[in-house]
mmCIF file of C-alpha atoms and ligand atoms in Angstrom:
data_model
loop_
_atom_site.group_PDB
_atom_site.id
_atom_site.type_symbol
_atom_site.label_atom_id
_atom_site.label_comp_id
_atom_site.label_asym_id
_atom_site.label_seq_id
_atom_site.Cartn_x
_atom_site.Cartn_y
_atom_site.Cartn_z
ATOM 1 C CA UNK A 134 -12.442 0.243 -18.110
ATOM 2 C CA UNK A 135 -14.876 -0.728 -15.477
ATOM 3 C CA UNK A 136 -12.716 -1.006 -12.228
ATOM 4 C CA UNK A 137 -13.821 -2.613 -8.952
ATOM 5 C CA UNK A 138 -11.066 -1.186 -6.491
ATOM 6 C CA UNK A 139 -11.035 -2.900 -3.534
ATOM 7 C CA UNK A 140 -10.421 -0.775 -0.365
ATOM 8 C CA UNK A 141 -10.418 1.848 -2.563
ATOM 9 C CA UNK A 142 -11.343 5.053 0.196
ATOM 10 C CA UNK A 143 -7.976 3.656 2.142
ATOM 11 C CA UNK A 144 -4.479 5.494 1.101
ATOM 12 C CA UNK A 145 -3.048 3.674 -1.282
ATOM 13 C CA UNK A 146 -6.839 2.438 -2.940
ATOM 14 C CA UNK A 147 -7.724 6.628 -2.705
ATOM 15 C CA UNK A 148 -4.913 7.765 -4.695
ATOM 16 C CA UNK A 149 -5.170 5.220 -7.171
ATOM 17 C CA UNK A 150 -8.641 6.362 -8.160
ATOM 18 C CA UNK A 151 -6.959 9.713 -8.893
ATOM 19 C CA UNK A 152 -4.954 7.689 -11.498
ATOM 20 C CA UNK A 153 -7.388 5.805 -12.801
ATOM 21 C CA UNK A 154 -9.922 8.323 -13.002
ATOM 22 C CA UNK A 155 -7.819 10.733 -14.781
ATOM 23 C CA UNK A 156 -7.214 7.690 -17.374
ATOM 24 C CA UNK A 157 -10.973 8.140 -18.095
ATOM 25 C CA UNK A 158 -11.501 4.531 -16.580
ATOM 26 C CA UNK A 159 -15.123 4.056 -14.745
ATOM 27 C CA UNK A 160 -14.445 3.331 -11.074
ATOM 28 C CA UNK A 161 -16.044 1.085 -8.608
ATOM 29 C CA UNK A 162 -15.126 1.122 -4.871
ATOM 30 C CA UNK A 163 -15.736 -1.388 -2.939
ATOM 31 C CA UNK A 164 -14.831 -0.529 1.116
ATOM 32 C CA UNK A 165 -16.830 -1.449 4.303
ATOM 33 C CA UNK A 166 -14.636 1.868 5.898
ATOM 34 C CA UNK A 167 -13.068 -0.420 8.322
ATOM 35 C CA UNK A 168 -9.942 1.891 8.321
ATOM 36 C CA UNK A 169 -11.229 5.486 6.133
ATOM 37 C CA UNK A 170 -13.811 7.129 5.966
ATOM 38 C CA UNK A 171 -16.251 8.226 3.452
ATOM 39 C CA UNK A 172 -14.893 11.875 2.903
ATOM 40 C CA UNK A 173 -12.032 10.323 0.939
ATOM 41 C CA UNK A 174 -14.523 9.610 -1.726
ATOM 42 C CA UNK A 175 -16.012 12.770 -1.816
ATOM 43 C CA UNK A 176 -12.406 14.093 -2.066
ATOM 44 C CA UNK A 177 -11.418 11.748 -4.748
ATOM 45 C CA UNK A 178 -14.532 13.033 -6.739
ATOM 46 C CA UNK A 179 -13.320 16.687 -6.434
ATOM 47 C CA UNK A 180 -9.568 16.536 -7.226
ATOM 48 C CA UNK A 181 -10.894 14.624 -10.281
ATOM 49 C CA UNK A 182 -14.114 16.146 -11.502
ATOM 50 C CA UNK A 183 -15.559 13.123 -11.685
ATOM 51 C CA UNK A 184 -17.944 10.948 -10.106
ATOM 52 C CA UNK A 185 -17.110 6.983 -8.580
ATOM 53 C CA UNK A 186 -19.440 4.678 -7.906
ATOM 54 C CA UNK A 187 -19.148 3.848 -3.875
ATOM 55 C CA UNK A 188 -20.407 0.454 -2.117
ATOM 56 C CA UNK A 189 -20.408 0.212 1.330
ATOM 57 C CA UNK A 190 -19.673 -3.468 2.168
ATOM 58 C CA UNK A 191 -17.307 -5.850 3.777
ATOM 59 C CA UNK A 192 -15.809 -8.196 1.119
ATOM 60 C CA UNK A 193 -15.805 -10.929 3.446
ATOM 61 C CA UNK A 194 -19.738 -11.510 3.027
ATOM 62 C CA UNK A 195 -19.511 -12.789 -0.130
ATOM 63 C CA UNK A 196 -23.623 -11.932 -1.326
ATOM 64 C CA UNK A 197 -23.148 -8.704 -0.874
ATOM 65 C CA UNK A 198 -20.486 -8.156 -3.564
ATOM 66 C CA UNK A 199 -22.283 -10.649 -5.848
ATOM 67 C CA UNK A 200 -24.898 -8.162 -5.791
ATOM 68 C CA UNK A 201 -22.371 -5.268 -6.701
ATOM 69 C CA UNK A 202 -20.794 -7.375 -9.816
ATOM 70 C CA UNK A 203 -24.424 -8.249 -11.194
ATOM 71 C CA UNK A 204 -25.024 -4.525 -11.140
ATOM 72 C CA UNK A 205 -21.604 -3.582 -12.734
ATOM 73 C CA UNK A 206 -19.947 -4.817 -16.028
ATOM 74 C CA UNK A 207 -16.226 -5.434 -14.031
ATOM 75 C CA UNK A 208 -13.510 -5.403 -16.387
ATOM 76 C CA UNK A 209 -10.883 -5.514 -13.717
ATOM 77 C CA UNK A 210 -10.393 -6.023 -10.400
ATOM 78 C CA UNK A 211 -7.894 -4.448 -8.124
ATOM 79 C CA UNK A 212 -7.594 -5.724 -4.543
ATOM 80 C CA UNK A 213 -6.047 -3.613 -1.944
ATOM 81 C CA UNK A 214 -8.719 -4.066 1.074
ATOM 82 C CA UNK A 215 -7.049 -5.968 3.805
ATOM 83 C CA UNK A 216 -5.507 -5.124 7.592
ATOM 84 C CA UNK A 217 -2.172 -3.701 7.423
ATOM 85 C CA UNK A 218 -1.143 -3.755 10.706
ATOM 86 C CA UNK A 219 1.913 -5.788 11.597
ATOM 87 C CA UNK A 220 2.144 -5.618 15.589
ATOM 88 C CA UNK A 221 -2.073 -6.273 15.607
ATOM 89 C CA UNK A 222 -1.499 -9.018 13.848
ATOM 90 C CA UNK A 223 0.863 -10.962 15.814
ATOM 91 C CA UNK A 224 -2.231 -9.733 18.491
ATOM 92 C CA UNK A 225 -5.137 -11.394 16.938
ATOM 93 C CA UNK A 226 -4.186 -13.401 14.130
ATOM 94 C CA UNK A 227 -7.375 -14.912 13.781
ATOM 95 C CA UNK A 228 -8.643 -11.040 12.598
ATOM 96 C CA UNK A 229 -6.078 -11.145 9.822
ATOM 97 C CA UNK A 230 -6.472 -14.832 8.873
ATOM 98 C CA UNK A 231 -10.401 -14.080 8.606
ATOM 99 C CA UNK A 232 -10.451 -10.409 7.060
ATOM 100 C CA UNK A 233 -7.381 -10.569 4.961
ATOM 101 C CA UNK A 234 -7.431 -14.131 3.219
ATOM 102 C CA UNK A 235 -11.255 -14.592 3.139
ATOM 103 C CA UNK A 236 -12.148 -11.099 1.061
ATOM 104 C CA UNK A 237 -9.270 -12.723 -1.475
ATOM 105 C CA UNK A 238 -10.813 -15.913 -1.950
ATOM 106 C CA UNK A 239 -14.399 -14.055 -2.420
ATOM 107 C CA UNK A 240 -13.216 -11.665 -4.661
ATOM 108 C CA UNK A 241 -11.510 -14.393 -6.813
ATOM 109 C CA UNK A 242 -14.940 -16.523 -6.383
ATOM 110 C CA UNK A 243 -16.880 -13.461 -7.345
ATOM 111 C CA UNK A 244 -14.819 -12.787 -10.748
ATOM 112 C CA UNK A 245 -14.871 -16.228 -11.702
ATOM 113 C CA UNK A 246 -18.560 -16.525 -11.343
ATOM 114 C CA UNK A 247 -18.569 -13.762 -13.381
ATOM 115 C CA UNK A 248 -15.967 -14.334 -16.335
ATOM 116 C CA UNK A 249 -13.817 -11.436 -14.754
ATOM 117 C CA UNK A 250 -10.486 -12.154 -15.870
ATOM 118 C CA UNK A 251 -8.228 -9.136 -14.541
ATOM 119 C CA UNK A 252 -7.025 -9.097 -11.314
ATOM 120 C CA UNK A 253 -4.477 -6.748 -9.687
ATOM 121 C CA UNK A 254 -3.413 -7.529 -6.159
ATOM 122 C CA UNK A 255 -1.498 -5.751 -3.536
ATOM 123 C CA UNK A 256 1.352 -7.184 -1.585
ATOM 124 C CA UNK A 257 3.757 -6.413 -0.177
ATOM 125 C CA UNK A 258 8.054 -6.556 0.229
ATOM 126 C CA UNK A 259 7.326 -8.296 4.039
ATOM 127 C CA UNK A 260 7.125 -11.483 1.913
ATOM 128 C CA UNK A 261 10.964 -10.787 1.226
ATOM 129 C CA UNK A 262 11.561 -11.363 4.782
ATOM 130 C CA UNK A 263 14.944 -11.594 5.497
ATOM 131 C CA UNK A 264 16.378 -12.626 2.649
ATOM 132 C CA UNK A 265 19.179 -10.812 0.794
ATOM 133 C CA UNK A 266 19.114 -7.315 -0.543
ATOM 134 C CA UNK A 267 17.964 -6.070 -3.261
ATOM 135 C CA UNK A 268 15.288 -7.970 -3.343
ATOM 136 C CA UNK A 269 14.303 -9.287 -6.631
ATOM 137 C CA UNK A 270 11.373 -10.863 -7.893
ATOM 138 C CA UNK A 271 12.564 -14.355 -8.197
ATOM 139 C CA UNK A 272 13.616 -14.962 -4.744
ATOM 140 C CA UNK A 273 11.825 -18.050 -3.155
ATOM 141 C CA UNK A 274 10.149 -16.670 -0.052
ATOM 142 C CA UNK A 275 10.938 -17.281 3.402
ATOM 143 C CA UNK A 276 8.359 -17.515 5.646
ATOM 144 C CA UNK A 277 7.501 -14.290 7.818
ATOM 145 C CA UNK A 278 8.333 -13.349 10.912
ATOM 146 C CA UNK A 279 4.221 -12.335 11.630
ATOM 147 C CA UNK A 280 0.361 -13.176 10.358
ATOM 148 C CA UNK A 281 -0.032 -9.737 8.473
ATOM 149 C CA UNK A 282 3.086 -11.118 6.099
ATOM 150 C CA UNK A 283 1.578 -14.611 6.355
ATOM 151 C CA UNK A 284 -1.383 -13.687 4.734
ATOM 152 C CA UNK A 285 -0.113 -11.706 1.703
ATOM 153 C CA UNK A 286 2.102 -15.095 1.399
ATOM 154 C CA UNK A 287 -0.663 -17.177 0.953
ATOM 155 C CA UNK A 288 -3.235 -15.174 -0.698
ATOM 156 C CA UNK A 289 -0.034 -15.044 -3.391
ATOM 157 C CA UNK A 290 -0.065 -18.718 -3.399
ATOM 158 C CA UNK A 291 -3.752 -18.805 -4.047
ATOM 159 C CA UNK A 292 -3.782 -16.841 -6.733
ATOM 160 C CA UNK A 293 -0.409 -18.468 -8.258
ATOM 161 C CA UNK A 294 -2.775 -21.959 -7.928
ATOM 162 C CA UNK A 295 -5.762 -20.494 -9.048
ATOM 163 C CA UNK A 296 -4.169 -18.684 -12.533
ATOM 164 C CA UNK A 297 -2.414 -22.737 -12.556
ATOM 165 C CA UNK A 298 -5.910 -23.739 -12.278
ATOM 166 C CA UNK A 299 -7.790 -21.482 -15.000
ATOM 167 C CA UNK A 300 -5.123 -20.338 -17.943
ATOM 168 C CA UNK A 301 -7.708 -17.049 -18.977
ATOM 169 C CA UNK A 302 -6.852 -15.738 -15.649
ATOM 170 C CA UNK A 303 -4.205 -12.460 -16.067
ATOM 171 C CA UNK A 304 -2.864 -11.210 -12.229
ATOM 172 C CA UNK A 305 -0.257 -8.868 -11.350
ATOM 173 C CA UNK A 306 1.012 -9.198 -7.868
ATOM 174 C CA UNK A 307 2.350 -5.928 -6.903
ATOM 175 C CA UNK A 308 5.060 -5.483 -4.051
ATOM 176 C CA UNK A 309 4.735 -2.598 -2.432
ATOM 177 C CA UNK A 310 8.662 -1.131 -0.296
ATOM 178 C CA UNK A 311 7.328 1.500 1.807
ATOM 179 C CA UNK A 312 4.692 4.052 0.485
ATOM 180 C CA UNK A 313 4.573 7.621 1.704
ATOM 181 C CA UNK A 314 3.666 11.052 1.053
ATOM 182 C CA UNK A 315 0.433 12.181 -0.797
ATOM 183 C CA UNK A 316 -1.185 13.811 -3.483
ATOM 184 C CA UNK A 317 -0.112 17.623 -3.837
ATOM 185 C CA UNK A 318 -3.580 18.675 -3.577
ATOM 186 C CA UNK A 319 -3.254 17.736 0.247
ATOM 187 C CA UNK A 320 -6.744 16.346 0.372
ATOM 188 C CA UNK A 321 -6.026 12.884 0.188
ATOM 189 C CA UNK A 322 -3.417 10.922 2.598
ATOM 190 C CA UNK A 323 -2.766 8.590 4.613
ATOM 191 C CA UNK A 324 -4.264 8.769 7.912
ATOM 192 C CA UNK A 325 -3.402 6.511 11.030
ATOM 193 C CA UNK A 326 -5.107 4.858 13.084
ATOM 194 C CA UNK A 327 -4.433 5.780 16.379
ATOM 195 C CA UNK A 328 -0.525 6.513 16.882
ATOM 196 C CA UNK A 329 0.990 6.001 14.279
ATOM 197 C CA UNK A 330 3.447 2.754 13.618
ATOM 198 C CA UNK A 331 5.048 4.133 10.707
ATOM 199 C CA UNK A 332 7.998 6.945 10.265
ATOM 200 C CA UNK A 333 6.659 9.019 8.105
ATOM 201 C CA UNK A 334 3.317 10.088 9.346
ATOM 202 C CA UNK A 335 5.515 9.915 12.735
ATOM 203 C CA UNK A 336 7.568 12.538 11.416
ATOM 204 C CA UNK A 337 5.093 14.686 10.225
ATOM 205 C CA UNK A 338 2.982 13.990 13.774
ATOM 206 C CA UNK A 339 6.010 15.950 15.546
ATOM 207 C CA UNK A 340 5.951 18.414 13.286
ATOM 208 C CA UNK A 341 2.903 19.666 14.041
ATOM 209 C CA UNK A 342 3.310 18.916 17.828
ATOM 210 C CA UNK A 343 0.827 15.729 17.931
ATOM 211 C CA UNK A 344 3.845 13.867 19.381
ATOM 212 C CA UNK A 345 6.600 15.086 21.248
ATOM 213 C CA UNK A 346 9.415 13.517 19.767
ATOM 214 C CA UNK A 347 10.001 10.834 17.047
ATOM 215 C CA UNK A 348 11.709 7.608 18.402
ATOM 216 C CA UNK A 349 14.799 6.222 16.329
ATOM 217 C CA UNK A 350 14.817 2.800 16.205
ATOM 218 C CA UNK A 351 18.367 1.592 17.228
ATOM 219 C CA UNK A 352 21.548 3.624 15.372
ATOM 220 C CA UNK A 353 23.770 0.035 15.938
ATOM 221 C CA UNK A 354 22.528 -1.752 12.464
ATOM 222 C CA UNK A 355 24.997 -2.858 9.514
ATOM 223 C CA UNK A 356 23.859 0.391 7.836
ATOM 224 C CA UNK A 357 25.566 3.569 6.542
ATOM 225 C CA UNK A 358 24.690 5.745 10.035
ATOM 226 C CA UNK A 359 23.561 2.969 11.918
ATOM 227 C CA UNK A 360 19.902 3.188 11.679
ATOM 228 C CA UNK A 361 17.249 1.719 9.510
ATOM 229 C CA UNK A 362 17.203 1.452 5.649
ATOM 230 C CA UNK A 363 13.766 1.211 3.789
ATOM 231 C CA UNK A 364 12.859 2.195 -0.427
ATOM 232 C CA UNK A 365 10.295 5.058 0.964
ATOM 233 C CA UNK A 366 8.330 5.319 -2.533
ATOM 234 C CA UNK A 367 5.665 7.928 -3.618
ATOM 235 C CA UNK A 368 2.435 6.818 -3.180
ATOM 236 C CA UNK A 369 1.253 8.684 -6.473
ATOM 237 C CA UNK A 370 3.915 6.403 -8.171
ATOM 238 C CA UNK A 371 2.866 3.498 -6.936
ATOM 239 C CA UNK A 372 -0.633 4.449 -7.909
ATOM 240 C CA UNK A 373 0.319 5.320 -11.382
ATOM 241 C CA UNK A 374 2.322 1.840 -11.302
ATOM 242 C CA UNK A 375 -1.331 0.039 -10.860
ATOM 243 C CA UNK A 376 -2.112 2.164 -14.045
ATOM 244 C CA UNK A 377 0.828 0.788 -15.493
ATOM 245 C CA UNK A 378 -0.232 -3.032 -14.579
ATOM 246 C CA UNK A 379 -3.206 -2.685 -15.369
ATOM 247 C CA UNK A 380 -2.394 -1.483 -19.104
ATOM 248 C CA UNK A 381 -0.034 -4.735 -18.976
ATOM 249 C CA UNK A 382 -1.783 -7.727 -17.319
ATOM 250 C CA UNK A 383 -1.357 -10.488 -19.499
ATOM 251 C CA UNK A 384 -2.170 -14.615 -19.119
ATOM 252 C CA UNK A 385 -0.211 -15.980 -15.984
ATOM 253 C CA UNK A 386 0.584 -14.604 -12.738
ATOM 254 C CA UNK A 387 3.096 -12.032 -12.854
ATOM 255 C CA UNK A 388 5.178 -10.218 -9.758
ATOM 256 C CA UNK A 389 6.508 -6.801 -9.851
ATOM 257 C CA UNK A 390 8.284 -5.096 -7.110
ATOM 258 C CA UNK A 391 6.536 -1.486 -6.762
ATOM 259 C CA UNK A 392 9.831 0.869 -4.972
ATOM 260 C CA UNK A 393 12.806 3.332 -5.856
ATOM 261 C CA UNK A 394 15.366 0.784 -5.853
ATOM 262 C CA UNK A 395 17.292 3.419 -3.432
ATOM 263 C CA UNK A 396 17.882 2.676 0.333
ATOM 264 C CA UNK A 397 17.269 5.986 2.864
ATOM 265 C CA UNK A 398 18.257 5.633 6.565
ATOM 266 C CA UNK A 399 16.045 7.051 9.189
ATOM 267 C CA UNK A 400 18.437 9.722 9.930
ATOM 268 C CA UNK A 401 18.419 10.575 6.087
ATOM 269 C CA UNK A 402 14.708 10.826 6.475
ATOM 270 C CA UNK A 403 14.847 13.217 9.065
ATOM 271 C CA UNK A 404 17.309 15.208 7.826
ATOM 272 C CA UNK A 405 15.442 15.548 3.993
ATOM 273 C CA UNK A 406 12.142 16.472 5.700
ATOM 274 C CA UNK A 407 13.657 18.878 7.614
ATOM 275 C CA UNK A 408 15.151 20.691 4.803
ATOM 276 C CA UNK A 409 12.478 20.064 2.724
ATOM 277 C CA UNK A 410 10.207 22.101 4.908
ATOM 278 C CA UNK A 411 12.044 23.728 7.090
ATOM 279 C CA UNK A 412 11.017 22.372 10.614
ATOM 280 C CA UNK A 413 13.463 20.938 13.129
ATOM 281 C CA UNK A 414 12.045 17.543 14.217
ATOM 282 C CA UNK A 415 13.244 16.624 17.862
ATOM 283 C CA UNK A 416 14.097 12.957 18.423
ATOM 284 C CA UNK A 417 15.870 10.250 20.500
ATOM 285 C CA UNK A 418 17.529 7.332 19.409
ATOM 286 C CA UNK A 419 16.355 4.292 21.247
ATOM 287 C CA UNK A 420 16.548 0.460 21.382
ATOM 288 C CA UNK A 421 15.966 -1.209 18.591
ATOM 289 C CA UNK A 422 12.007 -2.533 17.199
ATOM 290 C CA UNK A 423 11.750 -5.918 17.675
ATOM 291 C CA UNK A 424 10.987 -7.930 14.287
ATOM 292 C CA UNK A 425 12.731 -4.657 11.300
ATOM 293 C CA UNK A 426 15.138 -5.160 9.261
ATOM 294 C CA UNK A 427 18.463 -3.410 8.929
ATOM 295 C CA UNK A 428 17.541 -2.779 5.274
ATOM 296 C CA UNK A 429 14.999 -2.758 2.730
ATOM 297 C CA UNK A 430 15.151 -1.570 -1.194
ATOM 298 C CA UNK A 431 13.430 -3.118 -4.277
ATOM 299 C CA UNK A 432 14.979 -4.347 -7.275
ATOM 300 C CA UNK A 433 13.208 -2.529 -10.100
ATOM 301 C CA UNK A 434 14.353 -3.365 -13.656
ATOM 302 C CA UNK A 435 12.028 -5.969 -14.090
ATOM 303 C CA UNK A 436 8.710 -3.375 -13.721
ATOM 304 C CA UNK A 437 11.190 -1.067 -15.878
ATOM 305 C CA UNK A 438 11.301 -3.640 -18.423
ATOM 306 C CA UNK A 439 7.737 -5.096 -18.673
ATOM 307 C CA UNK A 440 5.336 -2.261 -17.677
ATOM 308 C CA UNK A 441 7.287 0.622 -18.724
ATOM 309 C CA UNK A 442 6.993 2.339 -15.038
ATOM 310 C CA UNK A 443 9.982 3.928 -13.537
ATOM 311 C CA UNK A 444 8.850 5.878 -10.237
ATOM 312 C CA UNK A 445 10.055 9.612 -10.659
ATOM 313 C CA UNK A 446 9.213 11.489 -7.532
ATOM 314 C CA UNK A 447 11.984 12.326 -4.806
ATOM 315 C CA UNK A 448 12.271 12.485 -1.028
ATOM 316 C CA UNK A 449 11.830 16.065 -0.944
ATOM 317 C CA UNK A 450 8.430 15.644 -3.302
ATOM 318 C CA UNK A 451 7.535 12.432 -0.601
ATOM 319 C CA UNK A 452 8.269 14.573 2.834
ATOM 320 C CA UNK A 453 6.881 17.982 1.114
ATOM 321 C CA UNK A 454 3.619 16.478 0.272
ATOM 322 C CA UNK A 455 3.226 14.074 3.662
ATOM 323 C CA UNK A 456 3.718 17.413 5.188
ATOM 324 C CA UNK A 457 1.041 19.258 3.077
ATOM 325 C CA UNK A 458 -1.596 16.355 4.118
ATOM 326 C CA UNK A 459 -0.571 16.680 7.966
ATOM 327 C CA UNK A 460 -1.442 20.445 8.040
ATOM 328 C CA UNK A 461 -4.604 20.263 5.853
ATOM 329 C CA UNK A 462 -5.967 17.392 7.529
ATOM 330 C CA UNK A 463 -7.807 18.451 10.883
ATOM 331 C CA UNK A 464 -7.731 15.882 13.192
HETATM 332 P P1 LIG B 67 -5.458 1.641 4.457
HETATM 333 O O1 LIG B 67 -6.127 1.096 5.411
HETATM 334 O O2 LIG B 67 -5.453 2.817 3.963
HETATM 335 O O3 LIG B 67 -6.879 0.555 3.329
HETATM 336 C C1 LIG B 67 -7.110 -0.415 3.177
HETATM 337 C C2 LIG B 67 -8.642 -0.020 3.410
HETATM 338 O O4 LIG B 67 -9.602 -1.857 2.819
HETATM 339 C C3 LIG B 67 -9.164 0.788 3.997
HETATM 340 O O5 LIG B 67 -10.224 1.842 3.534
HETATM 341 C C4 LIG B 67 -10.088 -0.446 4.943
HETATM 342 O O6 LIG B 67 -11.452 0.461 5.308
HETATM 343 C C5 LIG B 67 -10.530 -1.639 3.594
HETATM 344 N N1 LIG B 67 -11.128 -2.582 4.284
HETATM 345 C C6 LIG B 67 -10.375 -3.445 4.843
HETATM 346 N N2 LIG B 67 -10.781 -4.482 5.533
HETATM 347 C C7 LIG B 67 -11.572 -4.618 4.116
HETATM 348 C C8 LIG B 67 -12.553 -5.676 3.994
HETATM 349 N N3 LIG B 67 -13.049 -6.905 4.637
HETATM 350 N N4 LIG B 67 -13.891 -5.844 3.399
HETATM 351 C C9 LIG B 67 -13.704 -4.146 2.576
HETATM 352 N N5 LIG B 67 -12.638 -3.270 2.245
HETATM 353 C C10 LIG B 67 -11.978 -3.365 3.640
HETATM 354 O O7 LIG B 67 -4.713 0.728 3.965
HETATM 355 P P2 LIG B 67 -3.628 1.084 2.602
HETATM 356 O O8 LIG B 67 -1.923 1.316 3.190
HETATM 357 O O9 LIG B 67 -3.844 1.742 1.968
HETATM 358 O O10 LIG B 67 -3.032 -0.562 1.661
HETATM 359 C C11 LIG B 67 -4.055 -1.125 0.747
HETATM 360 C C12 LIG B 67 -2.926 -2.648 0.526
HETATM 361 O O11 LIG B 67 -1.982 -2.648 0.528
HETATM 362 C C13 LIG B 67 -2.963 -3.350 1.761
HETATM 363 O O12 LIG B 67 -3.832 -4.888 1.064
HETATM 364 C C14 LIG B 67 -2.076 -3.084 2.511
HETATM 365 O O13 LIG B 67 -1.513 -4.558 3.355
HETATM 366 C C15 LIG B 67 -1.081 -3.921 1.498
HETATM 367 N N6 LIG B 67 0.278 -2.539 1.385
HETATM 368 C C16 LIG B 67 -0.006 -1.595 2.551
HETATM 369 C C17 LIG B 67 2.247 -0.803 2.233
HETATM 370 C C18 LIG B 67 1.422 0.414 3.586
HETATM 371 O O14 LIG B 67 2.709 0.625 3.988
HETATM 372 N N7 LIG B 67 0.980 1.201 3.494
HETATM 373 C C19 LIG B 67 2.890 -1.712 2.132
HETATM 374 C C20 LIG B 67 2.514 -3.500 1.633
HETATM 375 C C21 LIG B 67 1.536 -3.115 1.378
HETATM 376 N N1 LIG B 68 11.253 3.681 12.060
HETATM 377 C C1 LIG B 68 11.799 4.451 13.350
HETATM 378 N N2 LIG B 68 10.754 5.148 14.452
HETATM 379 C C2 LIG B 68 9.317 5.075 14.261
HETATM 380 C C3 LIG B 68 8.886 4.166 13.130
HETATM 381 C C4 LIG B 68 9.451 3.856 12.468
HETATM 382 O O1 LIG B 68 12.799 4.709 13.931
HETATM 383 O O2 LIG B 68 8.629 5.632 15.408
HETATM 384 C C5 LIG B 68 12.232 2.848 11.565
HETATM 385 C C6 LIG B 68 12.151 1.727 11.560
HETATM 386 O O3 LIG B 68 12.883 0.857 12.665
HETATM 387 C C7 LIG B 68 12.503 1.250 10.170
HETATM 388 C C8 LIG B 68 12.511 2.617 9.796
HETATM 389 O O4 LIG B 68 11.823 3.812 10.171
HETATM 390 O O5 LIG B 68 14.287 1.346 10.440
HETATM 391 C C9 LIG B 68 10.701 1.918 9.198
HETATM 392 O O6 LIG B 68 9.594 1.713 9.592
HETATM 393 P P1 LIG B 68 7.909 1.700 9.091
HETATM 394 O O7 LIG B 68 7.474 1.424 9.982
HETATM 395 O O8 LIG B 68 7.629 3.180 8.507
HETATM 396 O O9 LIG B 68 8.403 0.531 7.498
HETATM 397 P P2 LIG B 68 8.698 -0.506 8.117
HETATM 398 O O10 LIG B 68 9.543 -0.870 6.907
HETATM 399 O O11 LIG B 68 9.199 -1.074 9.154
HETATM 400 O O12 LIG B 68 7.329 -1.660 7.578
HETATM 401 C C10 LIG B 68 6.615 -0.893 6.343
HETATM 402 C C11 LIG B 68 5.059 -1.492 6.366
HETATM 403 C C12 LIG B 68 4.852 -3.119 6.701
HETATM 404 C C13 LIG B 68 5.624 -4.048 5.860
HETATM 405 C C14 LIG B 68 6.971 -3.294 5.596
HETATM 406 C C15 LIG B 68 7.390 -4.253 4.319
HETATM 407 O O13 LIG B 68 5.019 -0.638 7.634
HETATM 408 O O14 LIG B 68 3.695 -3.589 6.521
HETATM 409 O O15 LIG B 68 6.763 -1.886 5.307
HETATM 410 O O16 LIG B 68 7.390 -4.021 3.479
HETATM 411 F F1 LIG B 68 5.218 -4.864 6.121
#
């Protein structure tokens, strides 16, 4: 198939491009490089020995997208492009609503014009908000606590409404838990902009000596050791989840959690990283971070039963692969 991958130069998109190319698909990436670099495309080509077709274009500009669809017979779209920093979205809500919602609307509109009926969307476990755990797809969604989360919940609603009006559409909404790790080649991985917000890239930068000490945000949660618990998932498992979702698309809107179903605390992740890489991480316990949940992990049976997909890589793989990429990353 010819798959258009929006945001394909980014962290999750680039790994998914690798999986798609390895499955024999042709990949057309559209990315404005606002949070990524063209070099990633060269690296995807190097890993797979294939050639991605690349367009530097902003999805908020509908005419540009139209031109791309007119040049290629697109069979399906995987829509990753979006801004993703929770904190920045609180400070700049308009930027987030504009970028994330207008991009989704433009892409869906162009798909309709060109009769492209297969659509996979990057959503987030953030849409569950402070709901019960494990998070199961049938839960009624509560309002999220930030504009980023709202753009995901809104995009999900937009896709549901458009699908109700057009029974030919097949949409898969994938709610990711906490993606970490990198491709085993060490060529592609997560490159955060500035000081990382997320735990794993922060840990790898402490390990590299770029940052002096890790701050553990709170040890008084009602969890096994008091620190926050998350469902970390290897980015290559996530990438393979997209291929499974694409292969299993059926008419209507289908929602799947992509996680491992297992929770790991901050202290457990630090210990696993130290053991896996024989490195000591210096850390201190500080105050809780505003807006953080005590725990979040996925109920994963729906993805297994309907997509035949299950995460295969463990925490040790995630820690080793994340560190290999950080060591190779010259920045
Ligand atoms: P990323 O920032 O690495 O990748 C997103 C890509 O989209 C970037 O290359 C960026 O340049 C591009 N982009 C952004 N706005 C664009 C626009 N208007 N037009 C064209 N390109 C644009 O992020 P990621 O971690 O790979 O996340 C991919 C998707 O998954 C996002 O939608 C994100 O919200 C979602 N998600 C990520 C996580 C996570 O923890 N990484 C968790 C849940 C959901
Ligand atoms: N943490 C620390 N120190 C750090 C960073 C994080 O102790 O320097 C802790 C957090 O308190 C939390 C855990 O590590 O308990 C994981 O934090 P992350 O920031 O890595 O991930 P979150 O679960 O907070 O957020 C992620 C994405 C969001 C998304 C959310 C739900 O970054 O975009 O998952 O899917 F909304």
